[in-house]
Amino acid sequence: NLDGSGEVVAVCDTGLDTGDANSIHPDFSGRIHAMLSYPINSYYAPYIKNPGADDGSADLDSGHGTHVAGSVLGDGSSSDGLSGTEGPIRGLAHGARLVFQAIEQEMKWEDSSYYGSIGRYLLSGIPDNISTLFADAYAHNARIHSNSWGGGDPGAYDAQSEQLDRFVWEHKDFCVLVAAGNDGTDQDGDGKINPMSVTSPATAKNCICVGASENERSNFNGEQYGLWWSDDYPVAPYRNAPMADNPEQVVAFSSRGPTQDGRIRPDLVAPGTFVLSTRSSRIAANNNAWAAFPGSRKYFYMGGTSMATPLAAGAATLVRQFLRRDKGIANPSAALIKATLIAGSKRLPDIGNAGAVCDNEQGFGRLDLDGALAPQASSAIEYIDVAQGLSTGEIWSREILIQSDAIPLRVVMAYSDYPGEHLVNNLNLILTAPDGKRHVGNASGDGTLTMDANNNVEMVQVTTPLPGSWRIEVVASNVPQANQEFALVIVGALGQPDESGLIRAESKPGLAIPDQDPAGVYDAISLTQAGRIRTVAVEVDIRHTYIGDLKVDLISPAGTQITLHNRSGASKQDLHGRYEVQSTGALAGLIGQSIAGEWRLSVSDHARIDEGTLRSWTLEIAPEADEWEELKAAPALHIPDNDAQGIYHTLEMGRAGAVRELELQVDITHTYIGDLRVVLSAPSGKTVTVHERTGGNRDNLIRTFDTGTTPALSPLIGESAKGEWTLSVSDHAGRDIGKLNAWGLRIRF
């Protein structure tokens, strides 16, 4: 069961109930990780009497922030026993902890007319650089960030968009969700919602932009778009349409794409009308937002993409928990979380072009967690983070086995692009069927094979896939800011996957081969991927009138020279060949060498008269598979206060071999982590201290230590893995107490 336990979510909004963790709404009690408030931006100083003021984290006006937070992670404790509900009124991630960032402040205007024209409370605490919000949340261990606010020119990529993209580019494990906006209208009266109404920061490339689909609330069927907003929806079909009777429909007011640079918006949609969630106790007694909830004043109904976004943020939190806990991906990227949500989305019918996988009303479809994490019977899902990335011209590929045509094949690629308007790094997704038919990402549905050069999310869906071996390729078409990491999610009737993870790079030099010149010519391909070679293959395309004159050699970055062709073939014309370890045994000499570096192909002519051209060549390398073993336990041991002996727990590794890499995950709840010492002991008795009374008065130590980023673990590299691994946790000062909830090890052999 997934409830967000072990995860920290940040919500940036108006405020949270009382603003005091000791008197907060019961649905958040005990799970406030931090509450932050941001003062009035200096931009407003000339217009107000209270420049720089900060009235704290309380939700005093609309109740917007309290409602949003409840949809993410409220635990529903106030709804126990209420009539009129089918279950608790709670958020998806009701076990997660909350970092709340309050950005609404009371404005004391110099010009009193502004109270009527602008309002008393504004989101005036938003910093000039919104990466400040992200950095603060990240420092408090939040890796999911929900934002139900925005504005600016429709479709524009502005400074806030760039700031968001830059932060995620630099912190690829930080998943930001942003509401698309509520500016969808039919003001021209043609019966269609006008395009390009999405606003910043939802126009950023590296966020999950969330639109709204209708909820299903039969008790509100009398509420119609035209009755609420007659100028925006003057004619059918929206004027008399109920707002919450068809979950297969995109909400009329949900902002549409594309962006001004042609990118798809939103990414997906989630329910956004008459959403029931927590109500702030500090707002006016007569404030019922969209509608009061008869059963309790602790809840009410609201609507908007603001309400859809926290539902998606709660889902993203569960995805992260699932990937970490169930799939052993210790630190999943934001791109992988995004790809997972999109891979599970349900396409709404009768919207967009028939056969298309995405459009600018619903994006890739409506949020569906079952589709993302628990697929239908006989199907499976693979979740892949490719952290080594690609440079221009490189190709990542793998073979998958499809066992049945009864289950659609769906592949989603997503990546966090370099900041800047338009797509900077362009990766393309290509699938090749067993019969050779190709499918490209984000196909329009009209049968054309046009590569997508605008979006950093691509999907291929094949409704009735041909059983057999399919090839998935991610092609680095243009990567000026290398290396571009990416994530893939594969859904279908998958057989045993091939774990090769092929690297494929092609060069088309068009080099003339000089006649009777043993020095010849050479061309180079540079690879940046880490790792060692498991197998290697080379394809060449040489135009020549007498291939018996030719010698062709491959030179590895280590300087090893392998002869692929040595003056055979006599008078045959043109050399089109593929050389593999099985057919060219000398290539086996490269196995185990490093992949990264400059690979050269040398072509020389050793007789007179005939000439030719090296048209192209391709290098294909399968890296050694990483072999990881994982151990985990949830001992729930209480840590005695001010006791240097502390507690310990052991895990038994049954596999023999030396440690190449190690990850240590700990989940410790404690009210003052500056009291704690955490020590890991290997089977040999060698010990390392990973946490030595740092962190001051911060709560809870929930993190992953690894040999790549934690120097203290380095002495364990090369240690024998087999035997008992022991984690010791001790408290070295009085007053504060805690518990070792869970811990685990991942060891690479």
XYZ file of C-alpha atoms in Angstrom:
749
model
C 0.000 0.000 0.000
C 1.292 3.409 -1.003
C 0.609 6.479 1.123
C 3.695 8.671 0.649
C 5.432 7.525 3.829
C 9.092 8.505 3.803
C 8.501 11.296 1.280
C 8.570 15.066 1.812
C 6.344 17.277 -0.354
C 6.498 21.058 -0.688
C 3.340 23.074 -1.352
C 3.749 26.737 -2.289
C 0.489 28.637 -1.870
C -1.451 31.249 0.125
C -1.044 29.839 3.620
C -1.903 26.837 5.774
C -4.795 27.057 8.244
C -3.562 28.726 11.473
C 0.059 28.848 10.342
C 1.077 27.220 13.635
C 2.078 23.549 13.673
C 0.784 23.233 17.247
C -2.770 24.296 16.359
C -2.915 23.261 12.711
C -5.890 21.545 11.056
C -5.986 17.980 12.460
C -5.544 16.499 8.982
C -1.929 17.791 8.976
C -1.094 17.320 12.643
C 2.291 15.761 13.329
C 3.416 15.860 9.694
C 4.543 19.467 9.276
C 8.186 19.229 8.256
C 8.591 23.002 7.900
C 6.485 26.147 7.436
C 8.069 29.072 5.638
C 6.671 32.507 4.835
C 7.945 34.956 2.217
C 7.689 38.746 2.718
C 6.146 41.199 0.281
C 8.322 41.581 -2.809
C 10.106 44.943 -3.084
C 8.273 45.545 -6.381
C 5.222 46.654 -4.377
C 7.085 49.079 -2.081
C 5.997 52.306 -3.862
C 2.323 51.357 -3.600
C 1.916 50.140 -0.017
C 2.306 51.294 3.553
C 3.879 48.023 4.700
C 6.793 47.281 2.337
C 8.601 44.047 3.121
C 5.917 42.953 5.576
C 5.394 39.300 6.421
C 2.190 38.280 8.206
C 3.226 34.644 8.530
C 1.971 31.319 7.235
C -1.713 31.482 8.223
C -4.358 31.088 5.501
C -6.494 34.163 6.186
C -8.420 35.020 3.035
C -9.476 32.403 0.461
C -8.459 29.138 2.123
C -6.817 28.191 -1.179
C -3.546 26.941 0.301
C -5.186 24.805 2.985
C -7.460 23.184 0.399
C -4.553 22.488 -1.940
C -2.392 20.970 0.801
C -5.228 18.691 1.879
C -5.539 17.326 -1.642
C -1.864 16.407 -1.609
C -1.500 14.845 1.827
C -4.336 15.569 4.262
C -4.957 12.377 6.255
C -8.723 12.802 6.674
C -8.667 12.363 10.443
C -11.312 15.087 10.865
C -13.673 13.205 8.568
C -13.838 10.014 10.628
C -17.470 9.117 11.181
C -18.921 11.922 9.057
C -22.118 11.141 7.200
C -22.332 11.711 3.462
C -18.882 10.343 2.684
C -17.839 6.976 1.299
C -14.515 7.079 3.105
C -12.037 9.500 4.638
C -11.628 12.896 2.968
C -7.891 12.680 2.436
C -5.113 13.269 -0.048
C -3.337 10.545 -1.973
C -0.031 10.960 -0.104
C -1.575 11.042 3.371
C 1.538 9.515 4.931
C 3.965 12.123 3.569
C 5.435 15.094 5.422
C 4.791 18.690 4.369
C 6.987 21.693 3.703
C 4.594 24.619 3.309
C 5.719 27.861 1.660
C 3.300 30.759 2.243
C 3.458 33.466 -0.424
C 0.240 35.420 0.266
C 0.538 38.677 2.209
C -1.853 41.397 3.350
C -1.409 44.584 1.309
C -1.901 47.956 2.999
C -2.366 50.125 -0.065
C -1.472 53.804 -0.195
C -4.392 54.236 -2.614
C -7.491 52.845 -0.890
C -9.205 52.241 -4.244
C -6.792 49.349 -4.781
C -8.633 47.329 -2.139
C -11.568 47.136 -4.519
C -9.732 46.897 -7.837
C -6.847 44.640 -6.793
C -7.662 43.192 -3.383
C -6.412 43.088 0.159
C -4.505 39.801 -0.057
C -2.112 39.022 -2.925
C 0.511 36.398 -3.736
C 3.020 39.195 -3.245
C 5.588 37.030 -1.488
C 6.723 35.331 -4.696
C 10.465 36.116 -4.959
C 11.971 37.748 -8.042
C 13.761 34.474 -8.665
C 11.446 31.551 -7.962
C 14.403 29.209 -7.681
C 14.595 30.600 -4.131
C 11.368 28.714 -3.418
C 12.744 25.543 -4.951
C 16.095 25.797 -3.168
C 14.430 26.290 0.216
C 12.170 23.286 -0.345
C 15.088 21.177 -1.580
C 17.133 22.083 1.498
C 14.256 20.746 3.606
C 14.446 17.415 1.707
C 11.338 17.974 -0.424
C 11.602 16.347 -3.848
C 8.018 17.017 -5.013
C 6.919 20.664 -5.334
C 3.285 21.683 -5.995
C 2.393 25.138 -7.355
C -1.202 26.237 -7.937
C -0.432 29.763 -9.111
C 0.878 31.591 -12.173
C 0.258 34.391 -14.653
C 1.742 36.502 -17.413
C 1.386 36.568 -21.184
C -0.476 33.544 -22.578
C 1.917 30.899 -23.864
C 5.036 32.945 -23.103
C 8.311 31.499 -21.839
C 9.462 34.124 -19.344
C 11.989 34.568 -16.549
C 10.052 32.340 -14.139
C 9.904 29.575 -16.752
C 13.654 29.824 -17.240
C 14.307 29.839 -13.495
C 12.249 26.678 -13.025
C 13.977 24.927 -15.921
C 17.415 25.872 -14.652
C 16.755 24.592 -11.140
C 15.474 21.232 -12.376
C 18.351 20.964 -14.894
C 20.738 21.402 -11.958
C 18.670 19.247 -9.534
C 17.356 16.441 -11.681
C 15.641 14.681 -8.770
C 13.358 17.670 -8.065
C 9.878 17.218 -9.539
C 7.888 20.441 -9.950
C 4.168 20.476 -10.737
C 2.428 23.667 -11.900
C -1.218 24.466 -12.606
C -1.967 25.256 -16.252
C -4.291 28.120 -15.277
C -8.007 28.871 -15.524
C -8.040 31.054 -18.629
C -9.775 28.701 -21.058
C -12.663 30.644 -22.619
C -14.948 30.739 -25.646
C -15.213 34.509 -25.747
C -15.446 34.577 -29.547
C -18.570 32.425 -29.329
C -17.621 29.732 -31.845
C -18.359 26.876 -29.440
C -14.664 26.010 -29.025
C -12.234 26.839 -26.246
C -9.587 29.206 -27.555
C -5.996 27.893 -27.713
C -2.826 29.205 -26.054
C -4.052 30.359 -22.663
C -1.515 28.562 -20.444
C 0.709 30.947 -18.478
C 4.068 30.951 -16.682
C 5.590 29.129 -14.885
C 3.530 26.286 -16.395
C 5.159 27.166 -19.741
C 8.470 25.802 -18.431
C 9.778 22.642 -20.073
C 10.891 20.800 -16.958
C 7.697 20.931 -14.898
C 4.599 18.761 -15.014
C 1.902 21.127 -16.285
C -1.509 20.044 -14.977
C -4.848 20.884 -16.557
C -8.290 20.028 -15.218
C -10.801 17.350 -16.138
C -14.338 17.297 -14.820
C -15.175 15.585 -11.574
C -18.287 13.445 -11.211
C -20.567 15.064 -8.619
C -24.242 14.408 -9.376
C -25.366 16.740 -6.573
C -23.878 19.664 -8.525
C -25.387 18.899 -11.947
C -27.307 22.175 -11.840
C -24.062 24.156 -11.836
C -23.301 25.118 -15.446
C -20.418 26.997 -17.043
C -22.705 29.609 -18.599
C -24.449 30.313 -15.307
C -21.163 30.995 -13.536
C -19.283 32.761 -16.353
C -21.772 33.901 -18.995
C -19.302 36.105 -20.915
C -16.738 33.317 -21.197
C -19.170 30.634 -22.411
C -21.950 32.387 -24.348
C -23.016 29.478 -26.594
C -23.331 25.692 -26.711
C -21.834 23.255 -25.975
C -20.429 24.914 -22.839
C -23.121 27.449 -21.917
C -25.593 24.912 -20.510
C -23.091 22.126 -19.751
C -22.815 20.907 -16.138
C -19.370 21.344 -14.652
C -19.110 18.009 -12.856
C -21.034 15.307 -14.711
C -18.505 13.886 -17.177
C -15.037 12.747 -16.032
C -14.174 12.073 -19.692
C -14.330 15.816 -20.421
C -11.689 18.527 -20.075
C -12.981 21.411 -17.955
C -13.973 24.405 -20.063
C -11.857 26.904 -18.107
C -8.720 24.723 -18.035
C -5.993 26.658 -19.879
C -5.003 25.210 -23.229
C -1.749 25.010 -25.117
C 0.345 25.284 -27.096
C 3.064 27.570 -25.803
C 4.283 30.355 -28.055
C 7.204 28.165 -29.138
C 4.859 25.327 -30.117
C 5.190 22.949 -27.170
C 2.356 20.740 -25.910
C 0.495 21.987 -22.855
C -0.742 20.643 -20.493
C 1.171 17.421 -19.823
C -1.890 15.763 -18.305
C -5.198 16.553 -16.601
C -6.704 15.617 -13.230
C -10.100 16.250 -11.616
C -10.630 19.971 -11.067
C -14.307 20.734 -10.386
C -15.984 20.540 -6.980
C -12.975 18.944 -5.322
C -13.598 18.333 -1.615
C -10.677 19.088 0.683
C -9.590 20.831 3.873
C -10.904 24.287 4.882
C -8.882 26.887 6.762
C -10.233 27.780 10.193
C -8.988 31.363 9.762
C -11.108 32.441 6.791
C -14.444 34.251 7.057
C -17.309 32.137 8.376
C -19.382 32.826 5.256
C -16.580 31.807 2.879
C -17.793 28.577 1.277
C -15.648 28.845 -1.886
C -17.402 26.744 -4.574
C -19.728 25.075 -2.082
C -19.976 24.242 1.605
C -19.680 20.683 2.816
C -22.752 20.041 4.984
C -21.063 17.455 7.158
C -18.289 19.626 8.603
C -16.836 23.144 8.545
C -13.387 21.590 8.299
C -13.925 20.838 4.585
C -15.391 22.568 1.537
C -15.458 22.368 -2.255
C -13.229 24.324 -4.614
C -12.404 24.078 -8.307
C -9.757 24.977 -10.856
C -6.495 23.674 -12.221
C -5.305 24.736 -8.758
C -7.256 21.773 -7.401
C -6.138 19.368 -10.142
C -2.446 20.090 -9.548
C -2.223 18.897 -5.913
C -4.019 15.688 -6.867
C -1.288 15.130 -9.459
C 1.361 16.105 -6.885
C 0.003 13.491 -4.490
C 0.170 10.955 -7.307
C 3.761 11.981 -8.101
C 4.631 11.432 -4.438
C 3.263 7.897 -4.547
C 5.178 7.234 -7.763
C 8.394 8.349 -6.080
C 7.680 6.150 -3.059
C 6.956 3.204 -5.358
C 10.111 3.657 -7.436
C 12.271 3.917 -4.323
C 10.620 1.243 -2.220
C 9.428 -1.319 -4.739
C 11.789 -0.822 -7.688
C 15.023 -0.067 -5.849
C 15.632 3.226 -7.667
C 17.128 5.125 -4.756
C 16.824 8.627 -6.189
C 14.443 8.676 -9.162
C 14.721 11.617 -11.500
C 11.937 14.131 -12.025
C 11.903 12.950 -15.635
C 11.191 9.366 -14.556
C 8.316 10.467 -12.314
C 6.922 12.551 -15.165
C 7.272 9.704 -17.655
C 5.575 7.309 -15.225
C 2.538 9.544 -14.719
C 2.212 10.121 -18.460
C 2.663 6.428 -19.265
C -0.273 5.608 -17.016
C -2.536 8.402 -18.223
C -5.897 7.601 -19.813
C -6.590 9.287 -23.107
C -9.976 11.036 -23.052
C -12.115 10.159 -26.083
C -13.385 12.566 -28.739
C -10.676 15.137 -27.998
C -7.868 15.956 -30.418
C -6.979 14.120 -33.621
C -7.942 10.465 -33.871
C -4.863 8.313 -33.335
C -2.767 11.120 -31.836
C -1.154 10.448 -28.459
C -1.353 14.044 -27.211
C -3.042 17.379 -27.830
C -3.271 20.863 -26.350
C -6.453 20.266 -24.364
C -5.708 17.150 -22.299
C -1.994 16.728 -22.960
C -1.309 12.989 -22.832
C -4.528 12.235 -20.942
C -6.114 12.043 -17.513
C -4.117 10.963 -14.489
C -4.503 7.231 -13.756
C -2.263 5.809 -11.035
C -3.356 2.232 -11.669
C -2.174 2.565 -15.248
C 1.169 3.922 -14.035
C 1.891 1.437 -11.251
C -0.509 -1.514 -11.494
C -1.158 -2.372 -15.157
C -3.816 -4.747 -16.389
C -3.259 -8.492 -16.160
C -0.681 -9.984 -18.552
C 1.087 -6.651 -18.968
C 4.179 -5.294 -17.267
C 5.993 -1.995 -16.793
C 9.678 -1.139 -16.886
C 11.016 2.063 -15.332
C 14.430 3.203 -16.594
C 16.593 6.169 -15.563
C 19.498 6.644 -17.999
C 21.841 8.834 -15.989
C 24.909 8.614 -18.253
C 23.128 10.626 -20.945
C 23.776 11.096 -24.632
C 25.762 13.461 -26.836
C 24.908 14.503 -30.374
C 24.856 11.518 -32.711
C 24.723 8.890 -29.990
C 21.904 6.377 -29.840
C 20.692 4.432 -26.828
C 18.844 1.281 -27.796
C 17.459 -1.896 -26.366
C 15.438 -4.857 -27.522
C 12.139 -5.757 -25.884
C 10.034 -8.850 -26.404
C 6.305 -8.356 -26.991
C 4.359 -11.520 -26.263
C 0.833 -10.540 -27.326
C -0.995 -8.099 -29.581
C -3.972 -7.973 -27.197
C -2.335 -5.353 -24.959
C -1.214 -1.975 -26.341
C 2.481 -1.127 -26.266
C 3.219 2.280 -24.807
C 6.680 3.830 -24.442
C 7.273 7.254 -22.895
C 10.576 9.140 -22.960
C 11.042 12.276 -20.853
C 14.020 14.422 -19.935
C 14.841 17.666 -18.170
C 16.081 20.021 -20.880
C 18.664 22.789 -20.627
C 17.001 26.117 -19.705
C 15.957 28.410 -22.528
C 13.051 29.163 -24.799
C 12.439 26.397 -27.327
C 13.890 22.924 -26.995
C 17.675 23.075 -26.549
C 18.694 19.409 -26.423
C 16.655 17.338 -28.860
C 16.259 13.622 -28.184
C 13.907 11.554 -30.331
C 12.110 8.306 -29.570
C 11.855 5.637 -32.286
C 10.359 2.143 -32.071
C 10.959 -0.476 -34.742
C 8.561 -3.411 -34.986
C 9.580 -6.988 -35.840
C 8.444 -6.358 -39.438
C 10.614 -3.234 -39.723
C 7.809 -0.693 -39.408
C 8.922 2.414 -37.532
C 6.965 4.471 -35.010
C 8.101 7.894 -33.805
C 7.312 9.856 -30.667
C 4.252 12.122 -30.520
C 2.971 10.996 -33.915
C 0.110 13.117 -35.210
C -2.114 10.156 -35.992
C -2.127 10.777 -39.750
C 0.512 8.143 -40.483
C 3.402 10.537 -41.143
C 6.817 9.858 -39.583
C 7.794 13.335 -38.418
C 10.292 13.674 -35.594
C 9.226 15.939 -32.729
C 11.671 18.836 -32.392
C 9.640 20.831 -29.839
C 8.952 18.676 -26.783
C 11.044 16.996 -24.104
C 8.356 14.352 -23.596
C 7.603 11.842 -26.355
C 5.237 8.896 -26.432
C 4.762 6.039 -28.862
C 1.609 3.964 -28.536
C 0.880 0.928 -30.697
C -2.641 -0.367 -30.105
C -2.077 -3.874 -31.496
C 1.682 -4.470 -31.417
C 3.102 -7.283 -33.523
C 4.441 -10.018 -31.199
C 8.193 -10.456 -31.345
C 11.346 -8.436 -30.832
C 10.992 -4.642 -30.904
C 13.843 -2.170 -30.833
C 13.562 1.024 -28.803
C 15.967 3.797 -29.759
C 16.580 7.174 -28.179
C 18.448 9.259 -30.722
C 20.461 12.305 -29.685
C 19.565 14.388 -32.729
C 21.134 17.583 -31.386
C 22.620 17.996 -27.911
C 24.584 21.257 -27.667
C 24.487 21.017 -23.844
C 25.792 17.487 -23.226
C 25.202 15.098 -21.726
C 21.436 14.757 -21.862
C 20.066 12.322 -19.308
C 16.623 10.829 -19.903
C 14.042 8.416 -18.548
C 11.909 5.739 -20.180
C 8.775 3.919 -19.103
C 7.662 0.888 -21.125
C 4.179 -0.614 -20.735
C 2.944 -3.705 -22.568
C 2.875 -7.487 -22.756
C 6.599 -7.616 -22.071
C 8.639 -10.789 -22.089
C 12.024 -11.165 -20.462
C 13.766 -7.916 -21.385
C 17.207 -7.696 -22.913
C 19.266 -5.710 -20.435
C 21.885 -4.701 -22.996
C 21.118 -0.974 -23.032
C 22.983 -0.562 -26.322
C 24.930 2.583 -27.114
C 24.830 3.322 -30.821
C 26.621 6.197 -32.529
C 26.885 6.959 -36.229
C 29.186 9.173 -38.278
C 28.790 10.181 -41.932
C 32.131 11.767 -42.826
C 32.061 11.339 -46.626
C 35.869 11.061 -46.624
C 37.734 10.412 -49.870
C 40.119 7.427 -49.567
C 43.456 8.266 -51.255
C 44.691 5.717 -53.798
C 47.659 3.517 -52.816
C 48.313 5.314 -49.518
C 48.966 3.018 -46.506
C 48.375 5.953 -44.135
C 44.827 6.252 -45.428
C 42.196 8.330 -43.651
C 40.414 8.011 -40.358
C 37.232 9.268 -38.756
C 36.418 9.502 -35.050
C 33.385 8.981 -32.833
C 33.609 10.238 -29.259
C 31.602 8.502 -26.553
C 31.040 9.918 -23.099
C 29.221 7.066 -21.366
C 30.861 5.519 -18.348
C 31.209 1.781 -17.993
C 32.992 -1.109 -19.663
C 32.345 -3.066 -22.821
C 30.341 -6.268 -22.761
C 30.209 -6.601 -26.538
C 30.873 -4.397 -29.549
C 29.849 -4.240 -33.205
C 30.797 -2.006 -36.143
C 28.937 -1.303 -39.377
C 30.684 0.307 -42.356
C 29.445 1.809 -45.617
C 32.362 2.312 -48.020
C 31.985 3.151 -51.706
C 34.987 1.676 -53.618
C 35.606 0.067 -57.005
C 37.935 -2.712 -55.743
C 37.537 -3.678 -52.075
C 40.504 -6.078 -52.320
C 42.673 -2.936 -52.051
C 41.243 -1.932 -48.679
C 42.277 -2.370 -45.078
C 39.832 -1.268 -42.346
C 40.815 -0.993 -38.668
C 39.005 0.016 -35.490
C 41.103 1.724 -32.803
C 39.712 1.907 -29.264
C 40.310 4.794 -26.823
C 42.867 2.549 -25.104
C 44.795 2.252 -28.383
C 43.857 -1.348 -29.190
C 43.748 -1.825 -32.975
C 41.352 -4.422 -34.418
C 41.461 -5.254 -38.128
C 37.951 -5.634 -39.523
C 38.777 -6.024 -43.234
C 42.181 -6.877 -44.690
C 42.310 -6.725 -48.514
C 39.754 -9.461 -49.106
C 36.945 -9.475 -51.650
C 39.175 -8.947 -54.698
C 37.376 -6.970 -57.432
C 34.037 -6.645 -55.638
C 32.687 -3.133 -55.422
C 31.639 -1.366 -52.215
C 32.025 -2.619 -48.695
C 28.802 -2.758 -46.683
C 29.420 -4.906 -43.636
C 28.645 -5.529 -40.002
C 31.411 -6.875 -37.783
C 30.483 -8.528 -34.474
C 32.357 -10.513 -31.847
C 30.747 -13.696 -33.156
C 31.983 -13.122 -36.725
C 35.147 -11.118 -36.070
C 36.809 -12.771 -33.115
C 39.451 -10.076 -32.716
C 36.747 -7.730 -31.395
C 36.648 -9.855 -28.249
C 39.916 -8.170 -27.312
C 37.930 -5.021 -26.539
C 35.685 -6.666 -23.949
C 36.204 -5.105 -20.546
C 37.797 -1.928 -21.889
C 36.363 1.483 -21.021
C 33.651 2.820 -23.298
C 34.368 6.525 -22.948
C 36.806 8.244 -25.265
C 37.650 8.614 -28.939
C 36.986 5.633 -31.205
C 38.656 5.779 -34.638
C 37.985 3.964 -37.870
C 40.985 3.836 -40.212
C 40.544 3.047 -43.939
C 43.525 2.683 -46.269
C 44.059 1.689 -49.923
C 47.086 -0.528 -50.736
C 47.088 -0.738 -54.553
C 46.879 1.583 -57.561
C 44.031 2.688 -59.822
C 40.865 2.218 -57.702
C 39.488 4.914 -55.377
C 36.577 5.307 -53.025
C 34.820 7.083 -50.129
C 34.124 6.304 -46.493
C 30.458 7.266 -46.528
C 29.446 6.294 -42.978
C 30.133 3.980 -40.092
C 28.313 2.996 -36.900
C 29.679 1.917 -33.546
C 27.434 -0.200 -31.312
C 28.462 -1.077 -27.759
C 26.630 -3.030 -25.073
C 27.968 -2.061 -21.637
C 28.507 -4.512 -18.844
C 25.288 -4.950 -16.914
C 25.265 -3.482 -13.438
C 24.650 -6.224 -10.895
C 22.994 -4.898 -7.775
C 21.759 -6.704 -4.710
C 19.348 -5.000 -2.331
C 18.614 -5.607 1.337
C 16.091 -3.728 3.430
C 14.340 -3.952 6.767
C 11.883 -1.960 8.874
C 12.951 -2.698 12.477
C 11.085 0.269 14.084
C 13.645 0.441 16.913
C 13.399 3.246 19.475
C 16.660 5.166 19.910
C 17.403 5.675 23.625
C 18.002 9.273 24.629
C 21.563 10.329 25.511
C 22.908 6.780 25.262
C 26.221 6.347 23.443
C 25.591 2.604 23.040
C 22.463 3.293 21.019
C 20.786 0.572 18.996
C 21.891 -1.596 16.110
C 20.310 -3.760 13.445
C 21.854 -6.241 10.997
C 21.159 -7.330 7.434
C 22.585 -10.539 5.958
C 24.121 -10.446 2.460
C 24.233 -13.937 1.012
C 26.065 -13.114 -2.191
C 29.840 -13.240 -2.366
C 31.915 -10.653 -4.176
C 33.617 -7.313 -3.751
C 31.713 -4.059 -3.314
C 31.994 -1.793 -6.376
C 29.388 0.742 -5.281
C 27.171 1.028 -2.230
C 24.011 2.913 -1.294
C 22.784 3.187 2.288
C 19.187 4.296 2.852
C 18.064 5.348 6.326
C 14.643 6.411 7.603
C 15.044 7.845 11.094
C 12.451 10.033 12.776
C 14.021 12.196 15.479
C 13.341 15.642 16.887
C 16.985 16.824 16.845
C 19.257 15.072 14.357
C 22.253 16.990 15.678
C 22.229 14.488 18.563
C 22.696 11.478 16.300
C 25.631 9.355 15.169
C 25.003 6.794 12.412
C 27.623 4.110 11.735
C 27.693 1.324 9.137
C 29.818 -1.789 9.728
C 30.859 -4.211 6.975
C 31.105 -7.995 7.505
C 34.875 -7.590 7.909
C 34.345 -5.298 10.882
C 35.389 -2.151 9.040
C 33.194 0.751 10.165
C 32.351 4.115 8.633
C 30.432 7.023 10.125
C 27.950 8.567 7.701
C 26.299 11.032 10.098
C 28.184 12.633 12.976
C 25.926 14.929 15.001
C 25.251 17.380 12.179
C 22.020 19.086 11.157
C 21.371 20.930 14.403
C 17.725 21.078 15.430
C 16.356 19.721 12.168
C 13.847 16.886 12.414
C 14.317 13.443 10.896
C 17.141 11.848 8.953
C 15.552 10.355 5.851
C 18.088 10.128 3.050
C 20.323 7.980 0.893
C 24.118 7.946 1.286
C 26.117 6.573 -1.633
C 29.760 6.037 -2.501
C 29.548 8.631 -5.269
C 28.569 11.538 -3.012
C 29.512 10.398 0.509
C 33.316 10.175 0.899
C 32.931 8.422 4.251
C 31.680 5.319 2.424
C 34.740 5.085 0.153
C 36.692 2.719 2.466
C 34.014 0.078 1.883
C 34.744 -0.153 -1.845
C 36.542 -3.444 -2.435
C 35.296 -4.968 0.827
C 33.779 -8.440 0.763
C 30.005 -8.034 0.647
C 29.023 -11.427 2.035
C 27.983 -11.600 5.669
C 26.369 -9.349 8.261
C 26.104 -5.605 7.679
C 25.273 -3.636 10.811
C 23.753 -0.188 11.212
C 24.294 1.521 14.563
C 22.376 4.622 15.637
C 23.100 6.441 18.885
C 21.917 9.640 20.589
C 24.539 11.783 22.339
C 22.536 14.498 24.116
C 19.499 14.762 26.348
C 15.815 15.586 25.718
C 15.181 14.519 22.092
C 14.195 11.003 21.071
C 13.453 9.106 17.892
C 13.166 5.831 16.060
C 14.986 3.853 13.373
C 11.984 3.116 11.158
C 13.753 1.427 8.279
C 17.081 1.060 6.534
C 18.498 -0.694 3.516
C 21.567 -1.386 1.406
C 22.096 -1.576 -2.347
C 25.437 -3.098 -3.325
C 26.868 -3.215 -6.814
C 29.218 -6.117 -7.483
